mmCIF file of C-alpha atoms in Angstrom:
data_model
loop_
_atom_site.group_PDB
_atom_site.id
_atom_site.type_symbol
_atom_site.label_atom_id
_atom_site.label_comp_id
_atom_site.label_asym_id
_atom_site.label_seq_id
_atom_site.Cartn_x
_atom_site.Cartn_y
_atom_site.Cartn_z
ATOM 1 C CA MET P 1 9.808 13.989 11.150
ATOM 2 C CA ALA P 2 9.784 13.973 14.939
ATOM 3 C CA GLN P 3 9.043 10.677 16.609
ATOM 4 C CA HIS P 4 9.119 9.497 20.162
ATOM 5 C CA PHE P 5 10.243 5.958 20.945
ATOM 6 C CA ASP P 6 9.180 3.706 23.780
ATOM 7 C CA LEU P 7 12.407 2.824 25.574
ATOM 8 C CA ASP P 8 11.323 -0.763 26.295
ATOM 9 C CA THR P 9 9.905 -1.851 22.928
ATOM 10 C CA GLY P 10 11.324 0.676 20.484
ATOM 11 C CA ALA P 11 7.811 1.398 19.180
ATOM 12 C CA ALA P 12 7.485 4.779 17.527
ATOM 13 C CA HIS P 13 4.807 7.282 18.426
ATOM 14 C CA GLY P 14 3.997 10.211 16.179
ATOM 15 C CA THR P 15 3.135 13.757 17.085
ATOM 16 C CA TYR P 16 0.010 15.700 16.191
ATOM 17 C CA LYS P 17 1.986 17.413 13.457
ATOM 18 C CA THR P 18 2.969 14.134 11.764
ATOM 19 C CA TYR P 19 -0.591 12.809 11.956
ATOM 20 C CA ILE P 20 -2.013 15.995 10.450
ATOM 21 C CA ILE P 21 0.593 16.028 7.653
ATOM 22 C CA GLY P 22 -0.152 12.372 6.861
ATOM 23 C CA PHE P 23 -3.893 13.013 6.891
ATOM 24 C CA ILE P 24 -3.643 16.048 4.594
ATOM 25 C CA LEU P 25 -1.387 14.200 2.139
ATOM 26 C CA SER P 26 -3.717 11.174 2.109
ATOM 27 C CA VAL P 27 -6.799 13.310 1.504
ATOM 28 C CA ALA P 28 -5.017 15.273 -1.244
ATOM 29 C CA LEU P 29 -3.963 12.086 -3.060
ATOM 30 C CA THR P 30 -7.489 10.678 -2.751
ATOM 31 C CA LEU P 31 -8.988 13.863 -4.196
ATOM 32 C CA ILE P 32 -6.480 13.827 -7.073
ATOM 33 C CA ALA P 33 -7.405 10.210 -7.877
ATOM 34 C CA PHE P 34 -11.095 11.117 -7.701
ATOM 35 C CA GLY P 35 -10.517 14.065 -10.027
ATOM 36 C CA ILE P 36 -8.687 11.881 -12.544
ATOM 37 C CA THR P 37 -11.555 9.401 -12.704
ATOM 38 C CA GLY P 38 -14.428 11.842 -12.277
ATOM 39 C CA PHE P 39 -13.322 14.299 -14.951
ATOM 40 C CA HIS P 40 -11.758 11.728 -17.353
ATOM 41 C CA LEU P 41 -8.477 13.646 -17.466
ATOM 42 C CA PHE P 42 -6.492 10.815 -19.093
ATOM 43 C CA SER P 43 -7.068 7.876 -21.397
ATOM 44 C CA PRO P 44 -8.104 4.639 -19.645
ATOM 45 C CA GLN P 45 -4.521 3.365 -19.695
ATOM 46 C CA GLY P 46 -3.188 6.713 -18.462
ATOM 47 C CA SER P 47 -5.799 6.796 -15.710
ATOM 48 C CA PHE P 48 -4.807 3.311 -14.613
ATOM 49 C CA ILE P 49 -1.132 4.234 -14.441
ATOM 50 C CA ALA P 50 -1.835 7.530 -12.650
ATOM 51 C CA ILE P 51 -4.157 5.968 -10.062
ATOM 52 C CA ALA P 52 -1.806 3.021 -9.456
ATOM 53 C CA SER P 53 1.052 5.488 -8.930
ATOM 54 C CA LEU P 54 -1.025 7.589 -6.545
ATOM 55 C CA ALA P 55 -2.014 4.439 -4.650
ATOM 56 C CA LEU P 56 1.623 3.449 -4.179
ATOM 57 C CA VAL P 57 2.541 6.939 -2.986
ATOM 58 C CA GLN P 58 -0.384 6.919 -0.574
ATOM 59 C CA LEU P 59 0.642 3.476 0.696
ATOM 60 C CA PHE P 60 4.111 4.753 1.576
ATOM 61 C CA ILE P 61 2.714 7.935 3.136
ATOM 62 C CA GLN P 62 0.450 5.897 5.388
ATOM 63 C CA LEU P 63 3.244 3.484 6.286
ATOM 64 C CA VAL P 64 5.523 6.343 7.323
ATOM 65 C CA TYR P 65 3.083 8.774 8.943
ATOM 66 C CA PHE P 66 0.588 6.395 10.570
ATOM 67 C CA LEU P 67 2.416 3.092 11.082
ATOM 68 C CA HIS P 68 5.755 4.842 11.701
ATOM 69 C CA LEU P 69 7.782 2.402 9.619
ATOM 70 C CA ASN P 70 11.237 3.724 8.871
ATOM 71 C CA PHE P 71 14.865 2.653 8.916
ATOM 72 C CA HIS P 72 15.564 3.912 12.430
ATOM 73 C CA SER P 73 17.459 1.292 14.402
ATOM 74 C CA LYS P 74 14.867 1.165 17.180
ATOM 75 C CA SER P 75 11.988 0.362 14.833
ATOM 76 C CA ARG P 76 13.873 -1.937 12.459
ATOM 77 C CA TRP P 77 12.076 -5.049 13.782
ATOM 78 C CA ASN P 78 8.721 -3.502 12.897
ATOM 79 C CA LEU P 79 9.994 -2.909 9.369
ATOM 80 C CA ILE P 80 11.255 -6.492 9.112
ATOM 81 C CA ALA P 81 7.890 -7.833 10.324
ATOM 82 C CA PHE P 82 6.085 -5.688 7.746
ATOM 83 C CA ALA P 83 8.388 -6.866 4.947
ATOM 84 C CA PHE P 84 7.797 -10.510 5.924
ATOM 85 C CA THR P 85 4.023 -9.942 5.919
ATOM 86 C CA ALA P 86 4.182 -8.269 2.508
ATOM 87 C CA ILE P 87 6.192 -11.185 1.077
ATOM 88 C CA VAL P 88 3.724 -13.745 2.448
ATOM 89 C CA VAL P 89 0.750 -11.828 1.025
ATOM 90 C CA LEU P 90 2.506 -11.494 -2.336
ATOM 91 C CA ILE P 91 3.184 -15.256 -2.428
ATOM 92 C CA LEU P 92 -0.444 -16.034 -1.548
ATOM 93 C CA VAL P 93 -1.888 -13.679 -4.156
ATOM 94 C CA ALA P 94 0.534 -14.760 -6.896
ATOM 95 C CA GLY P 95 -0.035 -18.436 -6.088
ATOM 96 C CA THR P 96 -3.796 -18.022 -6.146
ATOM 97 C CA LEU P 97 -3.708 -16.240 -9.498
ATOM 98 C CA TRP P 98 -1.375 -18.894 -10.905
ATOM 99 C CA ILE P 99 -3.669 -21.723 -9.765
ATOM 100 C CA MET P 100 -6.758 -19.971 -11.138
ATOM 101 C CA TYR P 101 -5.070 -19.344 -14.485
ATOM 102 C CA ASN P 102 -3.954 -22.971 -14.770
ATOM 103 C CA LEU P 103 -7.441 -24.224 -13.904
ATOM 104 C CA TYR P 104 -8.925 -21.913 -16.509
ATOM 105 C CA ALA P 105 -6.418 -22.946 -19.197
ATOM 106 C CA ASN P 106 -6.423 -26.691 -18.493
ATOM 107 C CA MET P 107 -10.159 -27.183 -18.039
ATOM 108 C CA GLY P 108 -10.971 -25.502 -21.345
ATOM 109 C CA MET P 109 -13.295 -22.944 -19.833
ATOM 110 C CA ASN P 110 -14.104 -19.825 -21.782
ATOM 111 C CA ALA P 111 -16.949 -17.340 -22.084
ATOM 112 C CA MET P 112 -18.415 -18.953 -25.218
ATOM 113 C CA LYS P 113 -19.009 -22.331 -23.522
ATOM 114 C CA MET P 114 -20.512 -20.834 -20.404
ATOM 115 C CA GLY P 115 -23.535 -19.301 -22.177
#
């Protein structure tokens, strides 16, 4: 994958070819996910696993082709910043779910009492 780097900042810039490849792959994965749900190709559990897998693949495609994150030495700081952001978001989401679960369990709330 050809990339051009800014000599001052090390920021990567893609070419038209990389953008078009990323776009085509993203659209193809979206259409596959739509086909799985629209035509009920798998069981509900199988659909969930297939769509989650396609989402992860599409995430990495977009990170590489559009955000230009890779292990190249000039763009390593961008990758480190992204990893830090992902860890912070993961901590926030996991902490929120943990707090909500504990509130639900300790306050004795359930669907039967709400009605």
